[in-house]
XYZ file of C-alpha atoms in Angstrom:
653
model
C -9.612 1.469 41.077
C -7.221 4.300 40.113
C -4.379 1.795 39.738
C -6.549 -0.379 37.493
C -7.417 2.642 35.352
C -3.751 3.578 34.949
C -2.842 0.017 34.055
C -5.631 -0.090 31.481
C -4.553 3.292 30.050
C -0.980 2.081 29.588
C -2.284 -1.080 27.914
C -4.484 0.968 25.559
C -1.646 3.355 24.663
C 0.564 0.410 23.744
C -2.173 -1.291 21.710
C -3.078 1.869 19.789
C 0.544 2.715 19.025
C 1.156 -0.773 17.609
C -1.966 -0.450 15.456
C -0.932 3.027 14.234
C 2.592 1.875 13.393
C 1.241 -1.054 11.401
C -1.319 1.121 9.585
C 0.739 4.242 8.827
C 4.320 2.954 8.598
C 3.810 -0.567 7.203
C 0.410 -0.347 5.445
C -0.810 -3.322 7.502
C -3.873 -3.746 9.710
C -3.696 -5.602 13.011
C -7.158 -4.483 14.095
C -10.252 -3.087 12.406
C -11.071 0.657 12.278
C -14.086 -0.121 14.435
C -11.912 -1.713 17.120
C -9.345 1.131 16.953
C -12.052 3.775 17.421
C -13.560 1.826 20.333
C -10.211 1.543 22.133
C -9.359 5.195 21.397
C -12.685 6.358 22.868
C -12.139 4.156 25.928
C -8.700 5.726 26.477
C -10.068 9.263 26.046
C -12.808 8.565 28.592
C -10.303 7.168 31.110
C -8.067 10.225 30.638
C -11.010 12.544 31.240
C -12.092 10.587 34.301
C -8.618 10.390 35.807
C -7.330 13.785 34.748
C -4.120 12.046 33.601
C -2.799 11.993 30.035
C 0.290 9.902 29.368
C 3.068 11.619 27.398
C 2.932 9.079 24.569
C -0.855 8.843 24.414
C -2.259 8.815 20.871
C -4.799 11.414 22.051
C -1.975 13.977 22.117
C 0.387 12.504 19.512
C -0.325 12.903 15.798
C 0.448 10.224 13.191
C 3.621 8.176 13.014
C 7.232 8.553 11.855
C 7.906 8.905 8.136
C 9.730 6.041 6.408
C 13.398 6.282 5.471
C 13.332 5.859 1.701
C 12.369 9.457 0.794
C 13.869 12.825 1.805
C 12.159 14.400 4.816
C 11.096 17.965 5.434
C 9.556 19.728 8.427
C 6.173 21.389 7.864
C 5.977 25.138 8.524
C 2.919 24.559 10.689
C 1.947 21.235 12.282
C -0.706 19.209 10.475
C -3.172 18.302 13.185
C -5.790 15.597 13.360
C -9.453 16.493 13.799
C -11.722 15.890 16.756
C -14.443 13.485 15.689
C -18.021 12.552 16.409
C -20.565 10.054 15.119
C -23.539 12.080 16.395
C -25.438 14.208 13.859
C -26.985 16.254 16.645
C -23.554 16.952 18.149
C -22.429 18.164 14.734
C -25.410 20.527 14.547
C -24.768 21.831 18.063
C -21.082 22.361 17.208
C -22.125 24.967 14.609
C -23.170 27.285 17.446
C -25.674 28.981 15.144
C -23.063 29.669 12.446
C -22.497 28.659 8.817
C -19.881 26.068 7.897
C -18.657 24.012 4.962
C -19.550 20.327 5.033
C -17.275 18.235 2.781
C -16.036 14.691 2.187
C -13.348 13.316 4.501
C -11.366 11.423 1.861
C -9.483 8.218 2.697
C -6.069 8.466 1.041
C -2.804 10.249 1.813
C -2.705 13.937 2.811
C -0.299 16.053 0.726
C 0.952 19.647 1.100
C 1.653 21.441 -2.198
C 3.681 24.617 -2.695
C 3.527 26.702 -5.883
C 5.902 29.569 -6.713
C 5.521 31.900 -9.702
C 2.714 29.729 -11.040
C 4.639 26.439 -11.012
C 4.574 23.420 -8.703
C 7.673 23.668 -6.538
C 7.201 21.080 -3.811
C 4.943 18.283 -2.575
C 5.289 16.806 0.914
C 3.279 14.054 2.619
C 1.674 14.559 6.009
C 4.126 12.130 7.623
C 3.823 12.394 11.410
C 2.246 15.842 11.250
C 5.552 17.559 12.004
C 7.837 16.007 9.371
C 6.752 14.607 6.000
C 8.333 12.956 2.970
C 9.161 14.983 -0.138
C 7.342 13.388 -3.101
C 7.432 16.282 -5.624
C 8.463 14.086 -8.523
C 5.552 11.740 -7.916
C 3.021 14.558 -7.520
C 3.925 15.742 -11.012
C 2.307 12.604 -12.454
C -0.944 12.753 -10.444
C -3.718 12.461 -13.010
C -5.532 15.731 -12.276
C -2.902 17.982 -10.688
C -2.098 21.304 -12.446
C 1.662 21.758 -12.872
C 1.215 25.471 -13.637
C -1.509 27.811 -12.343
C -2.595 31.410 -13.089
C -1.702 32.741 -9.642
C 1.896 33.987 -9.559
C 2.422 34.475 -5.830
C 3.289 31.799 -3.288
C 0.436 29.344 -2.894
C 0.398 26.580 -0.281
C -2.529 24.188 -0.042
C -3.436 20.819 1.374
C -5.396 18.009 -0.150
C -5.831 14.250 -0.362
C -4.150 11.924 -2.849
C -6.534 9.052 -3.609
C -7.066 6.097 -5.943
C -10.684 5.505 -6.954
C -12.437 2.213 -6.325
C -12.748 1.559 -10.072
C -8.996 2.100 -10.650
C -8.231 -0.007 -7.570
C -10.317 -2.888 -8.903
C -8.741 -2.579 -12.370
C -5.200 -2.715 -10.924
C -6.090 -5.679 -8.707
C -7.726 -7.532 -11.603
C -4.370 -7.559 -13.416
C -2.645 -9.299 -10.491
C -3.080 -13.057 -10.760
C -1.654 -14.011 -7.366
C -4.447 -13.536 -4.816
C -1.949 -12.901 -2.022
C -0.270 -10.143 -4.034
C -3.504 -8.201 -4.511
C -3.844 -4.909 -2.629
C -6.171 -4.876 0.374
C -7.810 -1.486 -0.153
C -7.419 1.762 -2.158
C -5.786 3.616 0.743
C -2.926 1.117 1.078
C -2.403 1.125 -2.692
C -2.418 4.936 -2.782
C 0.006 5.217 0.136
C 2.506 2.944 -1.592
C 1.974 4.614 -4.985
C 2.575 8.149 -3.717
C 5.790 7.121 -1.953
C 7.424 5.277 -4.864
C 11.039 6.047 -5.699
C 10.261 5.720 -9.416
C 7.428 7.992 -10.554
C 6.720 5.764 -13.546
C 5.086 3.393 -11.085
C 3.093 6.284 -9.602
C 1.961 7.390 -13.061
C 0.539 3.943 -13.789
C -1.624 3.986 -10.647
C -3.950 6.886 -11.642
C -3.454 8.810 -8.403
C -5.769 11.832 -8.122
C -5.579 14.911 -5.885
C -8.488 16.744 -4.238
C -7.788 20.067 -2.516
C -9.442 20.602 0.872
C -7.608 23.508 2.521
C -5.764 26.663 1.469
C -2.830 27.433 3.773
C -1.360 30.575 2.210
C -2.039 33.012 -0.648
C -1.913 36.834 -0.667
C -5.526 37.214 -1.776
C -8.516 38.858 -0.060
C -11.074 36.112 0.477
C -13.463 38.411 2.373
C -13.209 36.170 5.431
C -15.102 33.385 3.619
C -13.692 29.888 3.362
C -15.978 29.134 0.417
C -14.185 31.895 -1.531
C -10.898 30.085 -0.865
C -12.396 26.933 -2.370
C -13.670 28.889 -5.382
C -10.186 30.428 -5.823
C -8.553 26.965 -5.777
C -11.033 25.733 -8.373
C -10.145 28.743 -10.568
C -6.473 27.705 -10.361
C -7.339 24.336 -11.877
C -7.544 22.176 -8.746
C -10.305 19.653 -8.205
C -11.739 20.709 -4.870
C -13.338 18.235 -2.511
C -17.132 18.386 -2.874
C -18.702 20.595 -0.191
C -21.955 22.275 0.814
C -22.530 25.434 2.853
C -24.636 24.415 5.840
C -26.297 25.952 8.897
C -28.170 24.464 11.898
C -31.408 24.334 9.873
C -30.154 22.329 6.884
C -27.137 20.379 8.130
C -29.052 17.156 8.797
C -30.502 17.151 5.260
C -27.024 17.708 3.827
C -25.564 14.860 5.885
C -28.288 12.651 4.396
C -27.254 13.816 0.907
C -23.662 12.657 1.464
C -24.865 9.469 3.145
C -26.884 8.532 0.079
C -24.138 9.522 -2.357
C -21.407 7.457 -0.663
C -23.220 4.278 -1.691
C -22.025 4.805 -5.285
C -19.213 7.360 -4.787
C -16.072 6.176 -6.593
C -13.646 8.094 -4.370
C -12.837 6.413 -0.999
C -14.246 8.398 1.920
C -14.508 7.545 5.606
C -16.717 10.425 6.737
C -17.278 14.185 6.486
C -15.498 17.352 7.666
C -17.248 20.444 9.033
C -15.278 23.749 8.986
C -16.490 27.236 9.930
C -17.172 29.516 6.965
C -16.090 32.553 9.003
C -12.293 32.159 8.921
C -11.584 34.863 11.539
C -13.991 33.258 13.991
C -12.457 29.836 13.387
C -8.923 31.174 13.907
C -9.970 32.925 17.137
C -10.886 29.579 18.684
C -7.245 28.405 18.606
C -6.315 24.741 19.001
C -5.709 22.011 21.540
C -2.500 19.974 21.702
C -3.859 17.743 18.938
C -6.953 19.318 17.351
C -7.757 22.654 15.669
C -11.033 24.084 17.000
C -12.293 25.460 13.678
C -13.063 21.997 12.236
C -14.532 18.679 13.319
C -14.755 15.289 11.603
C -17.949 13.285 11.323
C -17.541 9.528 11.005
C -20.458 7.469 9.818
C -22.187 5.668 12.659
C -21.621 2.140 11.428
C -24.826 0.300 10.648
C -24.526 -2.740 12.913
C -26.469 -5.960 12.464
C -26.551 -8.865 14.870
C -26.229 -12.341 13.376
C -24.947 -15.842 14.116
C -21.518 -17.154 13.142
C -22.115 -20.371 11.204
C -18.600 -21.397 10.245
C -15.070 -20.252 9.523
C -13.863 -21.039 6.014
C -10.094 -21.555 5.794
C -8.639 -20.559 2.409
C -5.111 -21.716 1.474
C -2.740 -19.728 -0.746
C 0.496 -20.136 -2.757
C 2.686 -19.074 0.167
C 1.002 -21.563 2.484
C -0.895 -18.832 4.347
C -4.381 -20.022 5.328
C -6.843 -17.136 5.657
C -9.928 -17.322 7.922
C -13.231 -16.074 6.470
C -16.329 -15.801 8.683
C -19.577 -17.211 7.285
C -22.686 -15.946 9.095
C -26.458 -15.841 8.675
C -27.162 -13.301 5.892
C -28.041 -9.759 7.011
C -28.890 -6.496 5.232
C -26.097 -3.898 5.529
C -26.013 -0.533 3.773
C -28.534 -1.749 1.207
C -26.956 -5.115 0.324
C -27.115 -8.655 1.696
C -23.860 -9.900 3.225
C -22.940 -13.281 4.691
C -19.108 -13.299 4.664
C -16.324 -11.237 6.210
C -12.564 -11.738 6.244
C -11.099 -12.172 9.732
C -7.559 -11.667 8.320
C -5.430 -13.723 10.749
C -5.254 -15.829 13.919
C -4.542 -12.781 16.101
C -7.893 -11.237 15.191
C -9.686 -14.611 15.526
C -8.370 -14.911 19.083
C -8.964 -11.257 19.887
C -12.630 -11.680 18.968
C -12.859 -14.942 20.980
C -14.846 -16.595 18.203
C -16.799 -19.827 18.357
C -19.303 -21.437 15.982
C -22.824 -20.387 16.978
C -21.674 -17.165 18.653
C -23.836 -14.067 18.280
C -21.774 -11.419 16.518
C -22.338 -7.893 15.210
C -21.179 -7.033 11.715
C -20.756 -3.752 9.820
C -19.263 -2.381 6.619
C -15.972 -0.538 7.109
C -16.340 2.825 5.320
C -19.774 1.491 4.324
C -18.013 -0.864 1.859
C -16.096 -3.826 3.351
C -17.930 -6.298 5.670
C -16.213 -6.763 9.037
C -16.999 -8.316 12.420
C -17.425 -5.519 14.988
C -17.924 -7.483 18.186
C -18.533 -10.986 19.498
C -21.452 -10.809 21.913
C -21.007 -14.408 23.084
C -17.234 -14.627 23.286
C -17.200 -18.414 23.650
C -13.605 -18.618 22.407
C -14.268 -22.214 21.313
C -13.186 -22.027 17.676
C -10.694 -24.759 16.864
C -7.781 -23.694 14.706
C -7.322 -26.365 12.005
C -4.423 -28.691 12.666
C -4.513 -29.852 9.038
C -4.680 -27.947 5.754
C -8.205 -27.806 4.217
C -6.710 -28.578 0.773
C -4.089 -31.295 1.311
C -4.841 -32.534 4.843
C -1.241 -32.127 5.996
C -0.247 -30.431 9.306
C -0.602 -26.674 9.801
C 1.538 -24.349 11.897
C 0.898 -20.989 13.582
C 3.695 -18.510 12.899
C 4.164 -15.032 14.333
C 5.516 -12.191 12.178
C 5.637 -8.616 13.540
C 3.267 -9.438 16.409
C 0.673 -10.929 14.036
C -0.084 -14.655 14.259
C -1.149 -16.429 11.063
C -1.857 -20.030 10.060
C 0.284 -21.819 7.455
C 0.227 -25.174 5.663
C 3.574 -26.934 6.155
C 3.244 -29.255 3.150
C 5.455 -28.022 0.266
C 3.437 -30.172 -2.149
C 0.018 -28.805 -1.187
C -2.205 -28.503 -4.272
C -3.217 -24.973 -3.251
C 0.447 -23.996 -3.219
C 0.977 -25.694 -6.569
C -1.848 -23.857 -8.324
C -0.753 -20.482 -6.968
C 2.916 -21.294 -7.553
C 2.322 -22.191 -11.217
C 0.128 -19.088 -11.625
C 2.990 -16.911 -10.390
C 5.537 -18.770 -12.538
C 3.661 -18.041 -15.786
C 2.713 -14.458 -14.825
C 3.805 -11.392 -16.779
C 6.745 -10.479 -14.511
C 8.011 -14.076 -14.414
C 8.082 -16.387 -17.474
C 5.218 -14.452 -19.129
C 3.290 -17.351 -20.687
C 0.158 -16.201 -22.542
C -2.910 -18.421 -22.479
C -2.329 -20.167 -19.153
C -4.980 -18.993 -16.722
C -5.300 -20.269 -13.175
C -8.325 -22.369 -14.157
C -6.381 -23.992 -17.033
C -3.453 -24.744 -14.735
C -5.878 -26.263 -12.242
C -7.181 -28.613 -14.947
C -3.652 -29.613 -15.993
C -2.688 -30.267 -12.372
C -5.830 -32.317 -11.770
C -5.024 -34.514 -14.789
C -1.466 -35.071 -13.592
C 0.215 -33.165 -16.436
C 2.139 -30.885 -14.042
C 4.214 -31.761 -11.004
C 7.039 -29.226 -11.260
C 7.776 -26.123 -13.340
C 9.824 -28.037 -15.923
C 6.669 -30.017 -16.817
C 5.203 -26.894 -18.441
C 7.727 -27.292 -21.233
C 6.893 -30.985 -21.620
C 3.166 -30.561 -22.242
C 3.626 -31.788 -25.818
C 3.509 -35.297 -24.270
C -0.190 -34.680 -23.656
C -1.064 -32.897 -26.919
C -3.823 -35.342 -27.852
C -5.463 -35.186 -24.420
C -5.233 -31.391 -24.241
C -6.830 -30.854 -27.665
C -9.759 -33.024 -26.521
C -10.303 -31.048 -23.320
C -13.349 -28.792 -23.041
C -12.434 -25.265 -24.114
C -9.370 -26.465 -26.001
C -8.745 -27.456 -29.598
C -5.972 -27.577 -32.166
C -5.681 -23.782 -32.400
C -5.685 -23.239 -28.651
C -3.024 -25.886 -28.195
C -0.845 -24.364 -30.954
C -1.121 -20.923 -29.354
C -0.167 -22.351 -25.973
C 2.763 -24.277 -27.474
C 4.058 -21.104 -29.165
C 3.745 -19.126 -25.919
C 5.723 -21.758 -24.034
C 8.415 -21.833 -26.717
C 8.797 -18.060 -26.420
C 8.821 -18.273 -22.620
C 11.782 -20.676 -22.733
C 13.985 -17.711 -23.565
C 14.063 -15.678 -20.393
C 16.292 -13.732 -18.005
C 17.647 -14.718 -14.616
C 15.678 -12.091 -12.621
C 12.421 -13.329 -14.218
C 13.301 -16.928 -13.398
C 14.281 -16.169 -9.784
C 11.062 -14.199 -9.238
C 9.015 -16.972 -10.858
C 10.383 -19.592 -8.449
C 8.075 -18.125 -5.808
C 10.662 -17.804 -3.033
C 8.950 -16.390 0.037
C 9.415 -12.601 0.419
C 11.019 -12.265 -3.043
C 9.320 -9.824 -5.402
C 10.404 -8.483 -8.779
C 12.720 -5.821 -7.317
C 14.420 -8.179 -4.852
C 14.941 -10.812 -7.552
C 16.678 -8.255 -9.734
C 18.764 -7.015 -6.799
C 19.972 -10.525 -5.966
C 20.908 -11.299 -9.574
C 22.819 -8.048 -9.919
C 24.713 -8.627 -6.678
C 25.906 -12.043 -7.855
C 26.593 -10.659 -11.333
C 23.828 -12.813 -12.856
C 25.613 -15.994 -11.803
C 22.918 -18.407 -10.604
C 25.485 -20.860 -9.202
C 26.834 -18.156 -6.868
C 23.326 -17.229 -5.760
C 22.408 -20.866 -5.071
C 25.511 -21.458 -2.957
C 25.456 -18.167 -1.026
C 25.352 -18.432 2.772
C 22.596 -16.794 4.789
C 25.148 -14.382 6.245
C 26.354 -13.324 2.796
C 22.797 -12.783 1.608
C 21.894 -10.721 4.691
C 24.774 -8.325 4.011
C 23.314 -7.270 0.645
C 21.805 -3.776 0.779
C 18.008 -4.027 0.816
C 17.856 -7.746 1.681
C 18.179 -8.211 5.453
C 17.833 -11.245 7.713
C 14.232 -12.284 6.915
C 14.678 -12.334 3.121
C 18.150 -13.889 3.447
C 16.672 -16.724 5.471
C 13.932 -17.326 2.851
C 16.401 -17.375 -0.061
C 18.952 -19.592 1.695
C 16.294 -22.050 2.872
C 14.848 -22.323 -0.646
C 18.149 -23.126 -2.346
C 19.311 -25.371 0.511
C 16.252 -27.604 0.052
C 17.298 -30.729 -1.871
C 13.984 -31.129 -3.680
C 13.984 -27.491 -4.788
C 17.498 -28.006 -6.124
C 16.517 -31.057 -8.166
C 13.474 -29.331 -9.639
C 15.494 -26.213 -10.472
C 18.031 -28.377 -12.316
C 15.188 -29.957 -14.305
C 13.866 -26.483 -15.147
C 17.279 -25.214 -16.233
C 17.471 -28.060 -18.751
C 14.295 -26.735 -20.403
C 14.906 -22.966 -20.536
C 17.480 -20.642 -22.064
C 18.659 -17.854 -19.795
C 20.034 -14.799 -21.545
C 23.624 -14.383 -20.433
C 24.421 -10.948 -19.085
C 28.172 -10.672 -19.420
C 29.803 -8.429 -16.860
C 33.539 -8.087 -17.083
C 35.351 -7.276 -13.857
C 37.102 -4.462 -15.685
C 33.699 -2.917 -16.443
C 32.770 -2.634 -12.764
C 34.066 0.926 -12.752
C 31.388 2.187 -10.359
C 31.742 -0.588 -7.773
C 31.335 0.758 -4.247
C 29.851 4.066 -5.445
C 26.366 5.350 -4.631
C 24.380 7.822 -6.753
C 21.126 9.768 -6.551
C 19.280 10.815 -9.746
C 16.730 13.627 -9.800
C 15.002 15.784 -12.408
C 14.563 15.173 -16.136
C 17.224 13.601 -18.360
C 18.383 14.223 -21.933
C 20.542 11.208 -22.848
C 18.225 8.594 -21.299
C 14.495 8.059 -21.713
C 14.006 8.006 -17.959
C 15.880 7.697 -14.681
C 15.293 3.961 -14.545
C 17.319 3.517 -17.743
C 20.251 5.466 -16.265
C 19.877 3.500 -13.033
C 20.269 0.221 -14.947
C 23.390 1.565 -16.659
C 24.919 2.476 -13.297
C 24.029 -0.907 -11.794
C 25.639 -2.727 -14.743
C 28.856 -0.945 -13.849
C 28.595 -2.109 -10.230
C 27.227 1.124 -8.787
C 24.146 1.650 -6.620
C 21.284 4.145 -7.020
C 19.372 5.320 -3.947
C 16.436 7.659 -3.420
C 17.941 10.129 -0.961
C 21.214 11.982 -0.504
C 23.383 10.867 2.446
C 26.981 11.286 3.498
C 27.767 8.085 1.554
C 26.444 9.455 -1.756
C 29.177 9.753 -4.418
C 27.317 12.438 -6.327
C 23.846 13.825 -7.068
C 22.940 13.781 -10.781
C 20.723 16.773 -11.576
C 20.673 18.729 -14.839
C 19.530 21.757 -12.838
C 22.664 21.994 -10.687
C 21.745 25.437 -9.311
C 18.152 24.646 -8.264
C 17.020 25.080 -4.677
C 15.447 21.616 -4.528
C 15.630 19.685 -1.264
C 18.069 17.174 -2.792
C 20.405 19.952 -3.960
C 20.243 21.619 -0.548
C 20.968 18.331 1.199
C 23.908 17.610 -1.112
C 25.395 21.049 -0.397
C 24.949 20.565 3.355
C 26.803 17.233 3.216
C 29.450 18.342 0.742
C 28.197 15.894 -1.916
C 29.103 16.804 -5.504
C 26.208 17.888 -7.760
C 26.806 17.086 -11.442
C 24.813 17.450 -14.626
C 24.012 14.388 -16.705
C 26.687 15.413 -19.233
C 29.287 15.818 -16.476
C 28.345 12.453 -15.000
C 28.740 10.684 -18.349
C 32.137 12.257 -18.978
C 33.471 11.707 -15.478
C 31.998 8.340 -14.477
C 30.849 6.522 -17.622
C 33.371 8.018 -20.039
C 30.756 8.377 -22.800
């Protein structure tokens, strides 16, 4: 039995680490929160029973490694996770007769802020709890963060960066490609906070809510609530909290439970922290948890129902997503009958079959999910043909996740999504062509390939007679298409819908081949893979696309209809070829860092987000600052130059 327990523990450790890596490092989900918590609790129980804790167990390890793109910095004190419970009575007993603060446990990205002499000096993400990523420049554009505060001493605090549900929905509504939409506010926030260009961050409406004061030379009379009041006086939005005791804690939990139904800020539970700071500090900590706080996670409202069918939904990329349809049930005050199952791996993990009895819940009381399959028949047949075109499907595995794809390049689902991407704002930018309009044009046989968009005048009479169209609508569409004919190569390459190619990668490819489409089309997979930021997977996608004979013919047809602005780059102008630069701080000669970055790239140089031994120089108008980038440059012997010095030395302006 002991051997079986150890084997199961090792299996659980591996499973939980893979899930954590996907969630924290890649912003992906390979299992639901419900399933993660269940496996974590099973591991904790086995460790308690056996008295053995494996060195790499997630019960003693905190978080995951920070990504490479941003500078890293070690926290002065480790940022620990919190012990958790779903029992209200256990929360009341934990108080031990004392007062505590009960507050939201927000679902975003934890940030540590440092202020010196009343000004924001540094912002660092939680990272793995020991080392985080420096995102100071991005924090400066958080919607509600004070850049200067009244307090003039050193102030260090922690809080949560979040994106509200309403902002999340607004951002997603502007993305036409269903597959490109963000899955949830936390993933969107995580990516927004860690952008290399803070203009992107600024457009995402990131907000910051303080939840803990780490350091300030102020007498708070041993009361944590006074710390919160002090932070509010400094201009911070403090996470909503209530002072509770054993007599009123259950009523206050009910208050938060009712409020979360309409609360616009993502939250996945509550946090309880002792009001008496000295008492809390005297309790110390475990290897993973502080003992002065505990997290309360909502006991998911589970409902048992019957799985009626799995709906398979095809997309532009060929990915076919499974959606569970079940007998309607009431959950958290609403009727639900559908839940995404995400991919084949989760379908198989749940051992689904039509007619199975399943339990469903709302993740964070918002998103319907399947919690458990009580029957476990494992009889669900994975479609061998696409639900849209009827052609063969294929199961592919990427990063340990199996998903279903349609193999037919001419699938109507792919066509609709492909045309939608092609006319989108970042591609050819054609006004007046919605997905529903494209669907009508495709159904009538007006469109077979992208070039056909610019030949719609053949069908002018039919289009003006269509419902919702008329002479004016047709004229507007014709004008939009005429304007769209004049485009740039990066827009065109992005609009082609090559798998794994986004706006940034399209631009990178065009710049590498000096905006010469012929060179890009003929590049070998090996040559593509050697480009910084591309790699094997993207190289394979790009090479396969251009190597396909049909794609080549259709691209030639398209090129006969559009005018690509020629970006002339003389070899003699590639004065920065082979050089790498880092830009930080504000600029005087350029509107923003992105504009200077483009200038450097035109000259053949490269701009990165962090200083390394390969950096040619760091461009910073404050050459004497003690910023992390300046310190790193000095450590590595990298030259630090002002914008003026850079222009004179490297651009000769």
